[in-house]
Amino acid sequence: MGKVKEAEIDSVLKNLYTVLMRLGFFDGSPKFENLGKPDVCSNEHIELATEAARQGIVLLKNEAETLPLSSEKIKTIAVIGPHANATSAMIGNYAGVPCKYTSPIDGLSKFGEVIYEMGCDGVLCKNESLIFPAMRAASKADATILVFGLDLSVEAESLDRVDLLIPGYQSQLISQVAEVSKGPVVVVVMSAGGVDISFAKNDPNIHSIIWAGYPGEEGGRAIADVVFGRYNPGILCSSSILLLLQMRFDVICILDIIPLFLFDIGGKLPLTWHENDYVNMLPMTSMRLRPVDSLGYPGRTYKFFNGSTVYPFGYGLSYTNFTYKPVSTKNKLNIRLNKFQHCKDLEYSDGSYKPACPAVLIDDLKCESHKVELAIEVANTGKRDGSDVVMVYWSATSGIAEAPIKQLVAFKRVLVKAGRSEKLKFELNGCKSFGIVNNSGYKLLPSGGGKIEIGDGLLTVPVQINFHRGAL
């Protein structure tokens, strides 16, 4: 006899299929039956794919404001690396049939004469034989762009990496090409996960680094637009694609701008890029997030790892400069508890103040009425129009042993013209934004003081959470 009764399985299946029927999973797709390639591959959809790639690109290094490059000064471009002519590698896992591909070579050829050298025979880069021709090309070109990284032969479903390094001779290719390049050197990384590129980060011959992820079918065009700082945003604001972009990226679009303008990069890293030694600090089969000091286990994610990194979560440079200042705040939560709402205990570190009511179970609260409001002004103090992803973090009261270092609770992307400012408003649900999960798996709202941080601590706003019995 099995551990689960057949009647229990039947009950679960009934619930599952009831939901599927309500969602229309068995109604067919009559609205989409007559759609074909012309509908899917419209100019608007191609532009959407390009814009998604542009907004996802992250600027990691930009010494002496090397980027964006000037098409008036740069006439010849050495495009080198295993991903220089990438097509299918750009779409990663679980992709549909692309309308077409625009490789990095295709995109960059719109801005100058391209000199293409592979440098490596694929991302595994098992020999050095193609490095010298790449060095020769870089020594002649006005600028060198190295496009390298990973692909599905290295990282994929059921295929995990054993380290955080780029494979084979790729790092040697990059360093040797950068050493002999006549002009500025730009490195473009394609990968899903983080890679330890400390060698490139610290190399004075490498002036700029951008991470493109797997940028999709129009990735080459997006990379070129970012490298040269140019694209036509008027298309985005003049059609239904604006609505699509607002839905996907929370974009505030500025209308009535000139057809061609200098585009700023504003992407942020969605994951921590660890140093390669990190893989030796913990068993890769362990999914535990919190650190274990007795085992020398450092913890996972930006929430719990506080060691050195190649690039931290949320990192991303810009072609311009932004400042933040608060406009208004509603930063106190005074919550009245009834007789059915009970205080829950939390573990505090030695010497820390422990309030009489440390926390309350979130499921016991009416969360929709407990909100913190914050309005800030984002000023563009640079000389270039640009977009900024404003990231809002929450840190709970210091001393709570089970709380993360910080956690991302909101973000918005805003476009700001040079010398101008825009106001952003954030409304944070207290339960969703300030709650923590303890070691037993319960979601709790802790009492006491905490803080909201904008960006990397550029602006800090204190928040107070108080629980009361009886009238407030």
Coordinates of C-alpha atoms in Angstrom, one line a residue:
M1 CA 0.0 0.0 0.0
G2 CA 1.3 3.4 -0.9
K3 CA 1.7 6.4 1.4
V4 CA -0.8 8.5 -0.6
K5 CA -4.4 7.4 -1.1
E6 CA -5.8 7.3 -4.7
A7 CA -8.7 9.6 -3.5
E8 CA -6.2 12.2 -2.4
I9 CA -4.5 12.2 -5.8
D10 CA -7.9 12.5 -7.5
S11 CA -8.8 15.5 -5.3
V12 CA -5.5 17.2 -6.2
L13 CA -6.0 16.6 -9.9
K14 CA -9.6 17.9 -9.8
N15 CA -8.3 21.2 -8.3
L16 CA -5.5 21.4 -10.8
Y17 CA -7.8 20.8 -13.8
T18 CA -10.5 23.1 -12.5
V19 CA -7.9 26.0 -12.4
L20 CA -6.7 25.1 -15.9
M21 CA -10.3 25.1 -17.3
R22 CA -10.9 28.5 -15.7
L23 CA -7.8 29.8 -17.4
G24 CA -9.0 28.6 -20.8
F25 CA -6.2 26.0 -21.3
F26 CA -8.6 23.7 -23.1
D27 CA -10.4 26.4 -25.2
G28 CA -7.9 26.4 -28.0
S29 CA -6.3 29.6 -29.4
P30 CA -8.7 30.8 -32.1
K31 CA -7.4 34.4 -31.9
F32 CA -3.9 33.3 -32.8
E33 CA -4.6 30.5 -35.3
N34 CA -4.2 32.8 -38.3
L35 CA -1.1 34.7 -37.1
G36 CA 2.1 34.1 -39.1
K37 CA 5.6 35.4 -39.4
P38 CA 4.6 38.8 -40.7
D39 CA 2.6 39.4 -37.5
V40 CA 5.3 38.1 -35.1
C41 CA 8.2 39.7 -36.9
S42 CA 6.8 43.2 -37.3
N43 CA 9.0 46.2 -37.0
E44 CA 7.6 47.0 -33.6
H45 CA 8.4 43.6 -32.3
I46 CA 11.9 43.7 -33.7
E47 CA 12.3 47.1 -32.0
L48 CA 11.0 45.7 -28.7
A49 CA 13.5 42.9 -28.8
T50 CA 16.3 45.4 -29.4
E51 CA 15.1 47.7 -26.6
A52 CA 14.9 44.8 -24.2
A53 CA 18.5 44.0 -25.0
R54 CA 19.6 47.6 -24.7
Q55 CA 18.0 48.0 -21.3
G56 CA 19.5 44.7 -20.0
I57 CA 23.1 45.6 -20.9
V58 CA 25.3 46.5 -17.8
L59 CA 28.3 48.8 -17.9
L60 CA 30.9 47.3 -15.5
K61 CA 34.0 49.4 -16.3
N62 CA 34.6 52.6 -18.1
E63 CA 38.0 54.1 -17.5
A64 CA 38.5 57.7 -18.6
E65 CA 35.0 57.7 -20.1
T66 CA 36.1 55.5 -23.0
L67 CA 32.5 54.7 -23.8
P68 CA 30.6 55.7 -25.7
L69 CA 32.9 55.6 -28.7
S70 CA 32.7 58.3 -31.4
S71 CA 31.8 57.2 -34.9
E72 CA 33.5 60.3 -36.2
K73 CA 36.9 59.3 -34.7
I74 CA 36.6 55.5 -34.9
K75 CA 36.6 54.4 -38.5
T76 CA 38.0 50.8 -38.2
I77 CA 36.8 48.3 -35.6
A78 CA 38.6 45.0 -34.7
V79 CA 35.8 42.7 -33.5
I80 CA 37.4 39.7 -31.9
G81 CA 36.3 36.7 -29.9
P82 CA 34.2 33.5 -30.0
H83 CA 31.0 35.5 -29.7
A84 CA 31.9 38.3 -32.2
N85 CA 29.7 36.6 -34.9
A86 CA 27.2 35.1 -32.4
T87 CA 23.7 34.1 -33.5
S88 CA 22.0 31.3 -31.8
A89 CA 24.2 31.7 -28.7
M90 CA 22.6 35.0 -28.1
I91 CA 19.1 33.5 -27.3
G92 CA 20.2 31.1 -24.6
N93 CA 17.8 28.4 -23.3
Y94 CA 14.1 28.1 -23.8
A95 CA 13.9 30.4 -26.8
G96 CA 11.4 30.4 -29.6
V97 CA 12.2 30.6 -33.3
P98 CA 13.9 34.0 -33.9
C99 CA 12.7 36.2 -36.7
K100 CA 16.3 36.9 -37.7
Y101 CA 19.7 37.4 -36.0
T102 CA 21.8 40.6 -35.8
S103 CA 25.2 39.5 -34.6
P104 CA 27.7 41.9 -33.0
I105 CA 29.6 42.1 -36.3
D106 CA 26.3 43.1 -38.1
G107 CA 25.5 45.7 -35.5
L108 CA 29.0 47.2 -35.3
S109 CA 29.4 47.3 -39.1
K110 CA 26.9 50.2 -39.1
F111 CA 29.4 52.4 -37.3
G112 CA 32.6 51.6 -39.1
E113 CA 34.7 49.1 -41.1
V114 CA 34.9 45.8 -39.2
I115 CA 38.0 43.7 -39.1
Y116 CA 36.8 40.3 -37.8
E117 CA 39.0 37.6 -36.2
M118 CA 37.7 34.7 -34.1
G119 CA 40.6 34.5 -31.8
C120 CA 39.2 31.2 -30.5
D121 CA 37.4 28.3 -32.1
G122 CA 34.3 28.5 -29.9
V123 CA 33.9 29.4 -26.2
L124 CA 35.9 26.3 -25.1
C125 CA 38.9 27.9 -26.8
K126 CA 41.1 24.8 -26.5
N127 CA 44.2 26.2 -28.4
E128 CA 46.1 29.4 -29.0
S129 CA 46.5 29.2 -32.8
L130 CA 44.0 32.0 -33.6
I131 CA 45.3 34.5 -31.0
F132 CA 48.1 36.0 -33.2
P133 CA 45.8 36.9 -36.1
A134 CA 43.6 38.6 -33.6
M135 CA 46.5 40.6 -32.1
R136 CA 47.5 41.7 -35.6
A137 CA 44.0 43.0 -36.3
A138 CA 43.8 44.9 -33.0
S139 CA 47.2 46.6 -33.7
K140 CA 45.8 48.1 -36.9
A141 CA 42.2 49.1 -35.9
D142 CA 41.1 52.4 -34.3
A143 CA 39.2 50.4 -31.6
T144 CA 39.1 46.8 -30.5
I145 CA 35.9 45.1 -29.2
L146 CA 36.4 41.6 -27.7
V147 CA 33.1 39.6 -27.4
F148 CA 33.6 36.5 -25.3
G149 CA 32.0 34.5 -22.5
L150 CA 29.9 31.3 -22.2
D151 CA 27.2 29.4 -24.1
L152 CA 25.0 26.4 -23.7
S153 CA 28.0 24.0 -24.1
V154 CA 29.2 25.4 -20.7
E155 CA 26.1 26.4 -18.8
A156 CA 22.6 25.0 -19.5
E157 CA 19.8 23.0 -17.9
S158 CA 21.4 19.8 -16.4
L159 CA 24.9 21.3 -17.2
D160 CA 26.5 23.1 -14.3
R161 CA 29.8 24.8 -14.4
V162 CA 32.6 23.6 -12.1
D163 CA 34.2 27.0 -11.6
L164 CA 33.5 30.7 -12.3
L165 CA 36.3 31.3 -14.8
I166 CA 35.9 31.8 -18.6
P167 CA 36.9 28.6 -20.5
G168 CA 40.1 27.7 -22.2
Y169 CA 42.4 30.4 -23.6
Q170 CA 39.8 33.2 -23.7
S171 CA 41.5 35.2 -20.9
Q172 CA 44.9 34.8 -22.6
L173 CA 43.3 36.0 -25.9
I174 CA 41.8 39.1 -24.2
S175 CA 45.0 40.1 -22.3
Q176 CA 47.3 39.6 -25.3
V177 CA 45.0 41.5 -27.7
A178 CA 44.5 44.3 -25.2
E179 CA 48.3 44.7 -24.8
V180 CA 48.9 45.4 -28.5
S181 CA 45.7 47.3 -29.4
K182 CA 46.2 50.6 -31.1
G183 CA 43.0 52.1 -29.8
P184 CA 40.6 51.8 -26.9
V185 CA 39.7 48.2 -25.8
V186 CA 36.1 47.3 -25.0
V187 CA 35.3 43.9 -23.6
V188 CA 31.7 42.5 -24.0
V189 CA 30.7 39.5 -21.8
M190 CA 28.0 37.1 -22.9
S191 CA 26.8 34.7 -20.2
A192 CA 23.9 33.8 -18.0
G193 CA 25.8 33.5 -14.7
G194 CA 28.5 35.6 -13.3
V195 CA 32.1 35.1 -14.2
D196 CA 35.3 35.9 -12.5
I197 CA 36.9 38.5 -14.8
S198 CA 39.1 40.1 -12.2
F199 CA 42.0 39.9 -14.7
A200 CA 40.1 42.2 -17.1
K201 CA 38.7 44.4 -14.4
N202 CA 42.3 45.1 -13.1
D203 CA 44.0 45.3 -16.6
P204 CA 44.9 49.0 -17.4
N205 CA 44.9 48.0 -21.1
I206 CA 41.2 47.2 -21.0
H207 CA 39.3 50.4 -20.8
S208 CA 35.6 49.3 -20.7
I209 CA 33.6 46.2 -19.9
I210 CA 30.0 45.6 -20.5
W211 CA 27.8 42.5 -19.7
A212 CA 25.2 41.7 -22.3
G213 CA 23.8 38.4 -20.8
Y214 CA 22.3 36.4 -23.6
P215 CA 20.8 39.5 -25.3
G216 CA 18.4 37.8 -27.8
E217 CA 18.1 37.9 -31.6
E218 CA 18.9 41.6 -31.8
G219 CA 21.7 41.5 -29.4
G220 CA 24.4 42.6 -31.9
R221 CA 22.4 45.8 -32.7
A222 CA 21.8 46.5 -29.0
I223 CA 25.5 46.1 -28.2
A224 CA 26.6 48.4 -31.0
D225 CA 24.0 51.0 -30.0
V226 CA 25.3 51.0 -26.4
V227 CA 29.0 51.0 -27.4
F228 CA 28.5 54.0 -29.7
G229 CA 25.8 55.6 -27.6
R230 CA 23.2 56.0 -30.4
Y231 CA 19.7 54.9 -31.3
N232 CA 16.4 56.3 -32.2
P233 CA 14.0 56.5 -29.3
G234 CA 11.4 58.3 -31.2
I235 CA 10.1 55.0 -32.5
L236 CA 9.5 53.8 -29.0
C237 CA 7.4 56.8 -28.1
S238 CA 5.3 57.0 -31.2
S239 CA 3.6 53.6 -31.3
S240 CA 2.1 50.8 -29.2
I241 CA 5.6 49.6 -28.3
L242 CA 5.6 52.3 -25.7
L243 CA 2.9 50.5 -23.8
L244 CA 4.8 47.2 -24.1
L245 CA 7.9 48.8 -22.7
Q246 CA 6.0 50.4 -19.8
M247 CA 4.5 47.0 -18.9
R248 CA 7.8 45.2 -19.0
F249 CA 10.4 47.7 -17.8
D250 CA 8.4 50.4 -15.8
V251 CA 9.8 53.0 -18.2
I252 CA 8.9 56.7 -17.9
C253 CA 9.2 57.9 -21.6
I254 CA 10.1 61.5 -22.4
L255 CA 8.2 62.6 -25.5
D256 CA 9.2 65.2 -28.1
I257 CA 12.9 64.4 -28.2
I258 CA 15.1 64.7 -31.2
P259 CA 15.2 61.7 -33.6
L260 CA 18.8 60.7 -32.8
F261 CA 20.3 61.2 -29.4
L262 CA 23.2 60.0 -27.3
F263 CA 21.9 57.1 -25.4
D264 CA 23.0 56.3 -21.8
I265 CA 23.3 52.8 -20.4
G266 CA 21.5 52.2 -17.1
G267 CA 21.4 48.4 -16.5
K268 CA 22.2 46.8 -13.2
L269 CA 23.5 43.3 -12.4
P270 CA 20.7 40.9 -11.4
L271 CA 23.1 38.6 -9.5
T272 CA 26.4 38.7 -7.6
W273 CA 29.6 38.1 -9.5
H274 CA 31.7 36.1 -7.1
E275 CA 35.4 35.5 -7.2
N276 CA 36.4 32.0 -8.3
D277 CA 37.5 31.0 -4.8
Y278 CA 33.8 31.2 -3.7
V279 CA 33.1 27.7 -5.2
N280 CA 35.6 26.2 -2.7
M281 CA 33.9 27.8 0.3
L282 CA 30.7 25.7 0.2
P283 CA 29.4 22.4 -1.3
M284 CA 27.7 23.2 -4.6
T285 CA 24.8 20.8 -3.5
S286 CA 24.0 23.0 -0.6
M287 CA 21.2 25.5 -1.2
R288 CA 21.3 27.1 2.3
L289 CA 21.2 30.9 2.1
R290 CA 22.4 31.9 5.6
P291 CA 26.0 31.6 6.5
V292 CA 27.3 29.0 8.9
D293 CA 30.3 30.3 10.8
S294 CA 31.3 27.0 12.3
L295 CA 31.6 25.4 8.9
G296 CA 33.2 28.5 7.2
Y297 CA 30.2 28.7 5.0
P298 CA 29.8 32.3 3.7
G299 CA 26.1 32.3 2.7
R300 CA 24.5 32.9 -0.6
T301 CA 23.2 35.9 -2.6
Y302 CA 23.6 39.6 -1.8
K303 CA 21.2 39.1 1.1
F304 CA 23.5 37.0 3.2
F305 CA 27.0 37.1 1.6
N306 CA 29.2 40.0 2.9
G307 CA 32.6 39.0 1.4
S308 CA 34.5 40.4 -1.5
T309 CA 33.1 40.1 -5.0
V310 CA 34.1 40.8 -8.5
Y311 CA 31.0 42.9 -8.9
P312 CA 28.1 43.1 -6.4
F313 CA 24.4 42.6 -7.0
G314 CA 22.8 45.8 -8.4
Y315 CA 26.1 47.1 -9.8
G316 CA 26.0 49.1 -13.0
L317 CA 27.7 52.3 -14.2
S318 CA 26.3 55.1 -16.3
Y319 CA 27.5 57.4 -19.0
T320 CA 26.2 60.3 -16.9
N321 CA 25.8 61.1 -13.2
F322 CA 22.7 61.0 -10.9
T323 CA 22.0 62.3 -7.5
Y324 CA 19.0 61.5 -5.2
K325 CA 17.3 63.6 -2.6
P326 CA 14.1 62.9 -0.6
V327 CA 11.0 65.0 -1.3
S328 CA 8.6 63.5 1.2
T329 CA 8.3 60.4 3.4
K330 CA 5.8 58.5 5.5
N331 CA 8.1 56.4 7.4
K332 CA 6.3 55.0 10.5
L333 CA 4.1 52.0 10.9
N334 CA 2.0 52.0 14.1
I335 CA 0.2 48.7 14.1
R336 CA -2.5 47.9 16.7
L337 CA -2.7 44.3 17.6
N338 CA -6.0 42.6 18.6
K339 CA -6.3 39.7 21.0
F340 CA -5.9 37.2 18.2
Q341 CA -2.6 38.6 17.0
H342 CA 0.3 37.3 19.0
C343 CA 3.9 38.3 19.3
K344 CA 6.6 35.9 17.9
D345 CA 10.1 35.5 19.2
L346 CA 13.2 36.3 17.2
E347 CA 16.8 35.4 17.8
Y348 CA 19.0 38.4 18.5
S349 CA 22.8 38.6 18.6
D350 CA 24.5 39.1 22.0
G351 CA 24.2 42.6 23.4
S352 CA 21.4 43.7 21.0
Y353 CA 18.3 45.3 22.3
K354 CA 15.3 43.0 22.1
P355 CA 11.8 44.7 22.2
A356 CA 8.9 43.3 24.2
C357 CA 7.1 42.2 21.0
P358 CA 9.9 41.2 18.6
A359 CA 7.7 40.3 15.6
V360 CA 4.2 39.4 14.4
L361 CA 3.2 36.6 12.0
I362 CA 2.5 38.3 8.7
D363 CA -0.5 36.1 7.9
D364 CA -2.2 37.6 11.0
L365 CA -1.9 41.2 9.8
K366 CA -4.1 43.2 7.4
C367 CA -1.2 44.1 5.2
E368 CA -3.0 46.3 2.7
S369 CA -3.3 49.1 5.3
H370 CA 0.4 49.1 6.5
K371 CA 2.3 51.1 4.0
V372 CA 5.4 53.3 3.9
E373 CA 5.6 56.1 1.2
L374 CA 8.7 57.6 -0.2
A375 CA 9.1 60.3 -2.9
I376 CA 12.5 61.2 -4.2
E377 CA 14.0 63.5 -6.8
V378 CA 16.4 62.0 -9.3
A379 CA 18.7 64.6 -10.8
N380 CA 20.9 64.1 -13.9
T381 CA 24.0 66.2 -13.1
G382 CA 25.9 65.0 -16.2
K383 CA 26.1 66.3 -19.7
R384 CA 24.2 63.4 -21.3
D385 CA 20.5 62.4 -21.3
G386 CA 20.3 59.1 -19.5
S387 CA 18.3 56.4 -17.7
D388 CA 18.7 55.3 -14.2
V389 CA 17.4 52.2 -12.4
V390 CA 16.6 53.4 -8.9
M391 CA 16.9 50.5 -6.5
V392 CA 15.3 50.5 -3.1
Y393 CA 16.7 48.3 -0.4
W394 CA 15.4 47.5 3.1
S395 CA 17.6 46.6 6.1
A396 CA 15.8 45.4 9.3
T397 CA 16.8 46.4 12.8
S398 CA 20.4 45.6 13.5
G399 CA 20.9 42.6 15.8
I400 CA 18.2 40.3 14.4
A401 CA 20.3 37.1 13.8
E402 CA 17.9 35.8 11.1
A403 CA 17.5 38.9 9.1
P404 CA 19.3 39.5 5.7
I405 CA 21.9 42.2 5.4
K406 CA 19.5 43.9 3.0
Q407 CA 16.9 43.0 0.5
L408 CA 15.6 44.7 -2.7
V409 CA 12.0 45.8 -2.2
A410 CA 11.4 48.0 -5.2
F411 CA 13.0 49.5 -8.4
K412 CA 12.0 51.9 -11.2
R413 CA 13.8 53.0 -14.3
V414 CA 13.5 56.7 -15.2
L415 CA 14.8 58.7 -18.1
V416 CA 16.2 62.1 -17.2
K417 CA 17.5 64.8 -19.5
A418 CA 20.9 66.3 -18.8
G419 CA 20.6 69.0 -16.2
R420 CA 17.0 68.1 -15.3
S421 CA 15.3 66.1 -12.6
E422 CA 12.4 63.7 -12.3
K423 CA 10.3 62.7 -9.2
L424 CA 9.7 59.1 -8.4
K425 CA 7.2 57.8 -5.8
F426 CA 7.4 54.4 -4.1
E427 CA 4.6 52.9 -2.0
L428 CA 6.0 50.0 0.0
N429 CA 3.7 47.4 1.6
G430 CA 5.0 46.8 5.1
C431 CA 4.4 43.1 5.1
K432 CA 5.9 42.4 1.6
S433 CA 8.8 44.8 1.9
F434 CA 9.9 44.6 5.5
G435 CA 9.1 41.0 6.4
I436 CA 11.7 38.4 7.0
V437 CA 11.6 34.6 6.9
N438 CA 13.0 32.9 10.1
N439 CA 14.8 29.6 10.3
S440 CA 11.5 27.8 10.8
G441 CA 10.1 29.1 7.5
Y442 CA 7.6 31.6 9.1
K443 CA 7.2 35.1 7.5
L444 CA 7.4 37.6 10.3
L445 CA 7.2 41.4 10.5
P446 CA 9.9 42.6 13.0
S447 CA 9.4 45.6 15.2
G448 CA 11.9 48.4 15.8
G449 CA 13.9 50.6 13.6
G450 CA 15.2 49.8 10.2
K451 CA 16.3 51.8 7.1
I452 CA 15.5 52.2 3.5
E453 CA 18.5 52.7 1.2
I454 CA 18.4 54.1 -2.3
G455 CA 21.1 52.7 -4.5
D456 CA 24.4 51.8 -2.8
G457 CA 23.6 53.8 0.3
L458 CA 23.4 57.1 -1.6
L459 CA 20.3 58.0 0.3
T460 CA 19.1 56.5 3.6
V461 CA 15.6 56.9 5.2
P462 CA 14.9 55.6 8.7
V463 CA 11.7 53.5 9.2
Q464 CA 10.1 52.7 12.5
I465 CA 7.7 49.8 13.1
N466 CA 5.8 49.7 16.4
F467 CA 3.2 47.2 17.7
H468 CA 0.6 48.3 20.2
R469 CA -2.2 46.8 22.3
G470 CA -5.3 48.9 22.8
A471 CA -5.9 52.3 21.3
L472 CA -3.1 54.1 19.4

